[in-house]
Protein backbone atom coordinates (compact mmCIF):
# COMPACT_ATOMS: atom_id res chain seq x y z
CA UNK A 1 0.00 0.00 0.00
CA UNK A 2 1.16 3.56 -0.50
CA UNK A 3 -0.10 7.07 0.16
CA UNK A 4 -0.62 8.58 3.58
CA UNK A 5 -1.06 5.19 5.23
CA UNK A 6 2.36 3.96 4.04
CA UNK A 7 3.26 0.68 2.42
CA UNK A 8 3.52 -2.76 3.87
CA UNK A 9 6.93 -4.30 3.21
CA UNK A 10 6.10 -7.84 4.07
CA UNK A 11 6.58 -9.32 7.51
CA UNK A 12 8.12 -7.55 10.47
CA UNK A 13 11.36 -9.54 10.02
CA UNK A 14 12.29 -7.11 7.19
CA UNK A 15 13.21 -4.54 9.81
CA UNK A 16 15.33 -5.88 12.60
CA UNK A 17 14.99 -7.47 15.93
CA UNK A 18 17.02 -4.61 17.37
CA UNK A 19 15.51 -1.14 17.21
CA UNK A 20 15.16 1.98 19.28
CA UNK A 21 12.32 4.41 19.53
CA UNK A 22 13.09 7.94 18.38
CA UNK A 23 11.83 11.09 20.06
CA UNK A 24 10.90 14.32 18.35
CA UNK A 25 7.96 15.26 16.20
CA UNK A 26 7.87 13.81 12.68
CA UNK A 27 5.19 13.33 10.14
CA UNK A 28 4.85 9.72 11.36
CA UNK A 29 3.40 10.93 14.65
CA UNK A 30 0.64 12.67 12.78
CA UNK A 31 -0.35 9.44 11.05
CA UNK A 32 -1.98 6.40 12.52
CA UNK A 33 -1.55 2.76 11.60
CA UNK A 34 -4.24 0.36 10.44
CA UNK A 35 -5.45 -0.29 13.98
CA UNK A 36 -5.82 3.43 14.73
CA UNK A 37 -2.80 3.71 17.04
CA UNK A 38 -0.14 6.38 16.48
CA UNK A 39 2.96 5.34 14.53
CA UNK A 40 6.34 5.40 16.25
CA UNK A 41 9.66 6.27 14.57
CA UNK A 42 12.31 3.66 15.38
CA UNK A 43 15.91 3.01 14.34
CA UNK A 44 17.19 -0.42 13.25
CA UNK A 45 20.37 -1.82 14.85
CA UNK A 46 21.21 -4.83 12.68
CA UNK A 47 24.16 -5.26 10.33
CA UNK A 48 21.90 -5.11 7.26
CA UNK A 49 19.98 -1.97 8.29
CA UNK A 50 22.07 -0.34 11.02
CA UNK A 51 20.91 3.22 11.63
CA UNK A 52 18.02 3.00 9.17
CA UNK A 53 14.83 4.59 10.48
CA UNK A 54 11.34 3.16 10.11
CA UNK A 55 7.85 3.76 11.43
CA UNK A 56 5.68 1.09 12.94
CA UNK A 57 2.61 0.47 15.01
CA UNK A 58 3.02 0.79 18.77
CA UNK A 59 2.46 -2.96 18.91
CA UNK A 60 4.94 -3.82 16.13
CA UNK A 61 7.59 -5.36 18.38
CA UNK A 62 5.11 -7.53 20.25
CA UNK A 63 3.48 -8.52 16.93
CA UNK A 64 -0.05 -7.59 17.89
CA UNK A 65 -2.83 -5.86 16.03
CA UNK A 66 -2.12 -4.74 12.47
CA UNK A 67 1.67 -5.16 12.21
CA UNK A 68 2.11 -1.88 10.27
CA UNK A 69 5.73 -1.25 9.19
CA UNK A 70 7.35 1.25 6.77
CA UNK A 71 10.94 2.28 6.11
CA UNK A 72 11.60 6.04 6.34
CA UNK A 73 15.18 5.93 5.05
CA UNK A 74 16.09 4.40 1.68
CA UNK A 75 17.96 1.11 1.60
CA UNK A 76 21.71 1.59 1.95
CA UNK A 77 24.08 0.46 -0.79
CA UNK A 78 26.52 -2.39 -0.13
CA UNK A 79 29.48 -0.04 0.31
CA UNK A 80 27.52 2.06 2.78
CA UNK A 81 26.60 -1.06 4.77
CA UNK A 82 30.27 -2.13 4.92
CA UNK A 83 31.32 1.36 6.08
CA UNK A 84 28.58 1.48 8.72
CA UNK A 85 29.45 -2.06 9.83
CA UNK A 86 33.13 -1.13 10.23
CA UNK A 87 32.18 2.06 12.07
CA UNK A 88 29.91 0.07 14.37
CA UNK A 89 32.70 -2.46 15.07
CA UNK A 90 35.14 0.41 15.69
CA UNK A 91 32.60 2.08 17.99
CA UNK A 92 32.06 -1.18 19.87
CA UNK A 93 35.83 -1.71 20.26
CA UNK A 94 36.19 1.88 21.53
CA UNK A 95 33.39 1.25 24.02
CA UNK A 96 35.14 -1.92 25.18
CA UNK A 97 38.46 -0.08 25.46
CA UNK A 98 36.75 2.70 27.43
CA UNK A 99 35.24 0.07 29.74
CA UNK A 100 38.69 -1.47 30.28
CA UNK A 101 40.17 1.98 30.95
CA UNK A 102 37.40 2.69 33.42
CA UNK A 103 38.13 -0.60 35.17
CA UNK A 104 41.85 0.23 35.31
CA UNK A 105 41.08 3.68 36.69
CA UNK A 106 38.77 2.18 39.32
CA UNK A 107 41.53 -0.27 40.34
CA UNK A 108 44.07 2.57 40.58
CA UNK A 109 41.64 4.69 42.55
CA UNK A 110 41.14 1.82 45.00
CA UNK A 111 44.93 1.43 45.35
CA UNK A 112 45.37 5.15 46.01
CA UNK A 113 42.41 5.14 48.36
CA UNK A 114 43.92 2.20 50.25
CA UNK A 115 47.32 3.88 50.56
CA UNK A 116 45.66 7.11 51.65
CA UNK A 117 43.74 5.22 54.32
CA UNK A 118 47.02 3.69 55.55
CA UNK A 119 48.63 7.15 55.64
CA UNK A 120 45.62 8.60 57.40
CA UNK A 121 45.77 5.80 59.97
CA UNK A 122 49.47 6.55 60.53
CA UNK A 123 48.74 10.28 60.92
CA UNK A 124 46.03 9.49 63.46
CA UNK A 125 48.45 7.32 65.42
CA UNK A 126 51.05 10.12 65.29
CA UNK A 127 48.46 12.59 66.57
CA UNK A 128 47.50 10.23 69.41
CA UNK A 129 51.17 9.79 70.36
CA UNK A 130 51.64 13.56 70.21
CA UNK A 131 48.63 14.08 72.46
CA UNK A 132 49.96 11.51 74.97
CA UNK A 133 53.36 13.24 74.96
CA UNK A 134 51.67 16.62 75.41
CA UNK A 135 49.69 15.29 78.38
CA UNK A 136 52.91 13.90 79.91
CA UNK A 137 54.70 17.21 79.39
CA UNK A 138 51.75 19.07 80.90
CA UNK A 139 51.86 16.77 83.94
CA UNK A 140 55.62 17.29 84.24
CA UNK A 141 55.25 21.07 84.07
CA UNK A 142 52.47 20.94 86.67
CA UNK A 143 54.72 18.88 88.94
CA UNK A 144 57.59 21.33 88.41
CA UNK A 145 55.35 24.29 89.20
CA UNK A 146 53.96 22.65 92.35
CA UNK A 147 57.47 21.71 93.51
CA UNK A 148 58.74 25.22 92.81
CA UNK A 149 55.88 26.69 94.85
CA UNK A 150 56.64 24.27 97.69
CA UNK A 151 60.31 25.22 97.49
CA UNK A 152 59.41 28.91 97.45
CA UNK A 153 57.09 28.48 100.46
CA UNK A 154 59.82 26.62 102.32
CA UNK A 155 62.29 29.35 101.43
CA UNK A 156 59.92 32.01 102.75
CA UNK A 157 59.33 29.96 105.89
CA UNK A 158 63.04 29.53 106.57
CA UNK A 159 63.70 33.17 105.73
CA UNK A 160 61.07 34.21 108.26
CA UNK A 161 62.37 31.67 110.78
CA UNK A 162 65.90 32.95 110.27
CA UNK A 163 64.85 36.54 110.98
CA UNK A 164 63.05 35.50 114.20
CA UNK A 165 65.53 32.90 115.42
CA UNK A 166 66.26 33.50 119.20
CA UNK A 167 69.54 31.57 119.17
CA UNK A 168 71.30 33.86 116.77
CA UNK A 169 71.88 33.45 113.19
CA UNK A 170 73.55 30.09 113.05
CA UNK A 171 72.17 27.21 111.16
CA UNK A 172 74.10 24.07 111.81
CA UNK A 173 77.79 24.97 111.70
CA UNK A 174 77.25 28.09 109.60
CA UNK A 175 76.98 31.49 111.14
CA UNK A 176 74.94 33.92 109.16
CA UNK A 177 75.51 37.70 109.23
mmCIF file of N, CA and C in Angstrom, residues 103-173:
data_model
loop_
_atom_site.group_PDB
_atom_site.id
_atom_site.type_symbol
_atom_site.label_atom_id
_atom_site.label_comp_id
_atom_site.label_asym_id
_atom_site.label_seq_id
_atom_site.Cartn_x
_atom_site.Cartn_y
_atom_site.Cartn_z
ATOM 1 N N UNK A 103 37.796 0.415 34.189
ATOM 2 C CA UNK A 103 38.128 -0.603 35.172
ATOM 3 C C UNK A 103 39.526 -0.360 35.734
ATOM 4 N N UNK A 104 40.488 -0.043 34.851
ATOM 5 C CA UNK A 104 41.849 0.233 35.307
ATOM 6 C C UNK A 104 41.878 1.451 36.225
ATOM 7 N N UNK A 105 41.133 2.477 35.860
ATOM 8 C CA UNK A 105 41.075 3.678 36.694
ATOM 9 C C UNK A 105 40.467 3.348 38.048
ATOM 10 N N UNK A 106 39.406 2.564 38.062
ATOM 11 C CA UNK A 106 38.775 2.179 39.321
ATOM 12 C C UNK A 106 39.746 1.391 40.196
ATOM 13 N N UNK A 107 40.541 0.501 39.591
ATOM 14 C CA UNK A 107 41.534 -0.270 40.343
ATOM 15 C C UNK A 107 42.586 0.672 40.929
ATOM 16 N N UNK A 108 43.065 1.606 40.104
ATOM 17 C CA UNK A 108 44.071 2.566 40.582
ATOM 18 C C UNK A 108 43.506 3.454 41.684
ATOM 19 N N UNK A 109 42.275 3.863 41.528
ATOM 20 C CA UNK A 109 41.636 4.691 42.554
ATOM 21 C C UNK A 109 41.560 3.914 43.868
ATOM 22 N N UNK A 110 41.207 2.638 43.797
ATOM 23 C CA UNK A 110 41.138 1.816 45.001
ATOM 24 C C UNK A 110 42.515 1.672 45.638
ATOM 25 N N UNK A 111 43.567 1.515 44.812
ATOM 26 C CA UNK A 111 44.926 1.432 45.351
ATOM 27 C C UNK A 111 45.290 2.724 46.072
ATOM 28 N N UNK A 112 45.053 3.858 45.415
ATOM 29 C CA UNK A 112 45.370 5.150 46.011
ATOM 30 C C UNK A 112 44.547 5.362 47.269
ATOM 31 N N UNK A 113 43.288 5.003 47.196
ATOM 32 C CA UNK A 113 42.413 5.141 48.358
ATOM 33 C C UNK A 113 42.932 4.296 49.514
ATOM 34 N N UNK A 114 43.368 3.072 49.225
ATOM 35 C CA UNK A 114 43.919 2.197 50.252
ATOM 36 C C UNK A 114 45.181 2.786 50.870
ATOM 37 N N UNK A 115 46.086 3.288 50.019
ATOM 38 C CA UNK A 115 47.318 3.875 50.556
ATOM 39 C C UNK A 115 47.023 5.141 51.350
ATOM 40 N N UNK A 116 46.037 5.904 50.910
ATOM 41 C CA UNK A 116 45.665 7.108 51.650
ATOM 42 C C UNK A 116 45.067 6.745 53.004
ATOM 43 N N UNK A 117 44.306 5.663 53.054
ATOM 44 C CA UNK A 117 43.740 5.218 54.323
ATOM 45 C C UNK A 117 44.848 4.773 55.273
ATOM 46 N N UNK A 118 45.887 4.107 54.728
ATOM 47 C CA UNK A 118 47.015 3.689 55.548
ATOM 48 C C UNK A 118 47.738 4.924 56.092
ATOM 49 N N UNK A 119 47.978 5.910 55.203
ATOM 50 C CA UNK A 119 48.633 7.153 55.636
ATOM 51 C C UNK A 119 47.787 7.874 56.679
ATOM 52 N N UNK A 120 46.511 7.937 56.455
ATOM 53 C CA UNK A 120 45.617 8.597 57.402
ATOM 54 C C UNK A 120 45.663 7.896 58.754
ATOM 55 N N UNK A 121 45.677 6.574 58.732
ATOM 56 C CA UNK A 121 45.769 5.804 59.967
ATOM 57 C C UNK A 121 47.076 6.129 60.691
ATOM 58 N N UNK A 122 48.175 6.220 59.936
ATOM 59 C CA UNK A 122 49.468 6.546 60.532
ATOM 60 C C UNK A 122 49.446 7.961 61.120
ATOM 61 N N UNK A 123 48.846 8.905 60.406
ATOM 62 C CA UNK A 123 48.745 10.280 60.920
ATOM 63 C C UNK A 123 47.911 10.321 62.206
ATOM 64 N N UNK A 124 46.857 9.543 62.248
ATOM 65 C CA UNK A 124 46.033 9.495 63.458
ATOM 66 C C UNK A 124 46.823 8.931 64.633
ATOM 67 N N UNK A 125 47.612 7.879 64.368
ATOM 68 C CA UNK A 125 48.452 7.316 65.421
ATOM 69 C C UNK A 125 49.471 8.360 65.889
ATOM 70 N N UNK A 126 50.082 9.072 64.941
ATOM 71 C CA UNK A 126 51.046 10.118 65.295
ATOM 72 C C UNK A 126 50.399 11.205 66.141
ATOM 73 N N UNK A 127 49.187 11.570 65.797
ATOM 74 C CA UNK A 127 48.464 12.590 66.575
ATOM 75 C C UNK A 127 48.184 12.074 67.985
ATOM 76 N N UNK A 128 47.752 10.820 68.089
ATOM 77 C CA UNK A 128 47.501 10.234 69.411
ATOM 78 C C UNK A 128 48.769 10.214 70.246
ATOM 79 N N UNK A 129 49.890 9.814 69.639
ATOM 80 C CA UNK A 129 51.174 9.789 70.357
ATOM 81 C C UNK A 129 51.554 11.203 70.782
ATOM 82 N N UNK A 130 51.355 12.158 69.885
ATOM 83 C CA UNK A 130 51.637 13.557 70.208
ATOM 84 C C UNK A 130 50.780 14.048 71.368
ATOM 85 N N UNK A 131 49.520 13.665 71.371
ATOM 86 C CA UNK A 131 48.631 14.081 72.463
ATOM 87 C C UNK A 131 49.056 13.441 73.784
ATOM 88 N N UNK A 132 49.486 12.184 73.749
ATOM 89 C CA UNK A 132 49.961 11.509 74.965
ATOM 90 C C UNK A 132 51.219 12.209 75.479
ATOM 91 N N UNK A 133 52.141 12.532 74.555
ATOM 92 C CA UNK A 133 53.363 13.238 74.965
ATOM 93 C C UNK A 133 53.024 14.607 75.536
ATOM 94 N N UNK A 134 52.083 15.299 74.921
ATOM 95 C CA UNK A 134 51.666 16.616 75.405
ATOM 96 C C UNK A 134 51.086 16.512 76.812
ATOM 97 N N UNK A 135 50.256 15.497 77.048
ATOM 98 C CA UNK A 135 49.689 15.294 78.377
ATOM 99 C C UNK A 135 50.793 15.014 79.396
ATOM 100 N N UNK A 136 51.792 14.202 79.011
ATOM 101 C CA UNK A 136 52.906 13.897 79.912
ATOM 102 C C UNK A 136 53.708 15.156 80.221
ATOM 103 N N UNK A 137 53.964 15.957 79.185
ATOM 104 C CA UNK A 137 54.703 17.213 79.391
ATOM 105 C C UNK A 137 53.903 18.146 80.293
ATOM 106 N N UNK A 138 52.612 18.213 80.077
ATOM 107 C CA UNK A 138 51.751 19.065 80.905
ATOM 108 C C UNK A 138 51.819 18.621 82.365
ATOM 109 N N UNK A 139 51.781 17.309 82.583
ATOM 110 C CA UNK A 139 51.858 16.769 83.936
ATOM 111 C C UNK A 139 53.216 17.092 84.558
ATOM 112 N N UNK A 140 54.280 16.957 83.751
ATOM 113 C CA UNK A 140 55.622 17.287 84.243
ATOM 114 C C UNK A 140 55.712 18.764 84.632
ATOM 115 N N UNK A 141 55.204 19.629 83.775
ATOM 116 C CA UNK A 141 55.248 21.065 84.070
ATOM 117 C C UNK A 141 54.425 21.387 85.322
ATOM 118 N N UNK A 142 53.281 20.721 85.465
ATOM 119 C CA UNK A 142 52.469 20.943 86.668
ATOM 120 C C UNK A 142 53.241 20.504 87.916
ATOM 121 N N UNK A 143 53.912 19.378 87.813
ATOM 122 C CA UNK A 143 54.717 18.883 88.940
ATOM 123 C C UNK A 143 55.844 19.867 89.258
ATOM 124 N N UNK A 144 56.500 20.361 88.217
ATOM 125 C CA UNK A 144 57.592 21.326 88.414
ATOM 126 C C UNK A 144 57.059 22.594 89.071
ATOM 127 N N UNK A 145 55.924 23.071 88.613
ATOM 128 C CA UNK A 145 55.345 24.294 89.198
ATOM 129 C C UNK A 145 54.965 24.058 90.659
ATOM 130 N N UNK A 146 54.339 22.951 90.973
ATOM 131 C CA UNK A 146 53.957 22.647 92.355
ATOM 132 C C UNK A 146 55.212 22.552 93.222
ATOM 133 N N UNK A 147 56.224 21.838 92.741
ATOM 134 C CA UNK A 147 57.473 21.712 93.507
ATOM 135 C C UNK A 147 58.132 23.069 93.718
ATOM 136 N N UNK A 148 58.126 23.893 92.669
ATOM 137 C CA UNK A 148 58.744 25.223 92.809
ATOM 138 C C UNK A 148 57.982 26.067 93.835
ATOM 139 N N UNK A 149 56.656 25.944 93.851
ATOM 140 C CA UNK A 149 55.879 26.690 94.854
ATOM 141 C C UNK A 149 56.160 26.153 96.258
ATOM 142 N N UNK A 150 56.296 24.857 96.385
ATOM 143 C CA UNK A 150 56.640 24.270 97.687
ATOM 144 C C UNK A 150 58.020 24.764 98.127
ATOM 145 N N UNK A 151 58.969 24.734 97.199
ATOM 146 C CA UNK A 151 60.312 25.216 97.494
ATOM 147 C C UNK A 151 60.280 26.689 97.894
ATOM 148 N N UNK A 152 59.520 27.479 97.157
ATOM 149 C CA UNK A 152 59.412 28.910 97.448
ATOM 150 C C UNK A 152 58.779 29.125 98.816
ATOM 151 N N UNK A 153 57.740 28.359 99.144
ATOM 152 C CA UNK A 153 57.091 28.480 100.459
ATOM 153 C C UNK A 153 58.072 28.085 101.559
ATOM 154 N N UNK A 154 58.829 27.028 101.329
ATOM 155 C CA UNK A 154 59.822 26.618 102.316
ATOM 156 C C UNK A 154 60.896 27.700 102.472
ATOM 157 N N UNK A 155 61.299 28.275 101.396
ATOM 158 C CA UNK A 155 62.293 29.351 101.427
ATOM 159 C C UNK A 155 61.774 30.516 102.254
ATOM 160 N N UNK A 156 60.508 30.908 101.984
ATOM 161 C CA UNK A 156 59.921 32.011 102.754
ATOM 162 C C UNK A 156 59.808 31.640 104.228
ATOM 163 N N UNK A 157 59.444 30.414 104.508
ATOM 164 C CA UNK A 157 59.325 29.964 105.891
ATOM 165 C C UNK A 157 60.684 30.042 106.596
ATOM 166 N N UNK A 158 61.723 29.497 105.962
ATOM 167 C CA UNK A 158 63.042 29.525 106.572
ATOM 168 C C UNK A 158 63.592 30.941 106.656
ATOM 169 N N UNK A 159 63.261 31.776 105.681
ATOM 170 C CA UNK A 159 63.698 33.173 105.729
ATOM 171 C C UNK A 159 63.040 33.866 106.915
ATOM 172 N N UNK A 160 61.793 33.629 107.134
ATOM 173 C CA UNK A 160 61.071 34.208 108.263
ATOM 174 C C UNK A 160 61.605 33.621 109.576
ATOM 175 N N UNK A 161 61.833 32.326 109.592
ATOM 176 C CA UNK A 161 62.369 31.675 110.783
ATOM 177 C C UNK A 161 63.758 32.216 111.100
ATOM 178 N N UNK A 162 64.552 32.440 110.095
ATOM 179 C CA UNK A 162 65.902 32.951 110.267
ATOM 180 C C UNK A 162 65.875 34.336 110.895
ATOM 181 N N UNK A 163 64.962 35.177 110.451
ATOM 182 C CA UNK A 163 64.855 36.538 110.983
ATOM 183 C C UNK A 163 64.348 36.534 112.420
ATOM 184 N N UNK A 164 63.600 35.544 112.852
ATOM 185 C CA UNK A 164 63.051 35.501 114.202
ATOM 186 C C UNK A 164 63.782 34.507 115.103
ATOM 187 N N UNK A 165 64.838 33.948 114.687
ATOM 188 C CA UNK A 165 65.533 32.899 115.420
ATOM 189 C C UNK A 165 66.134 33.477 116.727
ATOM 190 N N UNK A 166 65.767 32.969 117.929
ATOM 191 C CA UNK A 166 66.260 33.498 119.196
ATOM 192 C C UNK A 166 67.702 33.076 119.511
ATOM 193 N N UNK A 167 68.203 32.088 118.858
ATOM 194 C CA UNK A 167 69.536 31.568 119.171
ATOM 195 C C UNK A 167 70.620 32.221 118.353
ATOM 196 N N UNK A 168 70.314 33.204 117.620
ATOM 197 C CA UNK A 168 71.297 33.857 116.766
ATOM 198 C C UNK A 168 71.094 33.401 115.333
ATOM 199 N N UNK A 169 72.057 33.731 114.620
ATOM 200 C CA UNK A 169 71.885 33.451 113.191
ATOM 201 C C UNK A 169 72.777 32.304 112.739
ATOM 202 N N UNK A 170 72.781 31.258 113.435
ATOM 203 C CA UNK A 170 73.552 30.093 113.048
ATOM 204 C C UNK A 170 72.605 28.967 112.668
ATOM 205 N N UNK A 171 72.923 28.371 111.598
ATOM 206 C CA UNK A 171 72.168 27.209 111.159
ATOM 207 C C UNK A 171 73.212 26.110 111.005
ATOM 208 N N UNK A 172 73.109 25.129 111.825
ATOM 209 C CA UNK A 172 74.102 24.074 111.815
ATOM 210 C C UNK A 172 75.455 24.629 112.202
ATOM 211 N N UNK A 173 76.469 24.458 111.403
ATOM 212 C CA UNK A 173 77.791 24.965 111.703
ATOM 213 C C UNK A 173 78.018 26.319 111.091
#
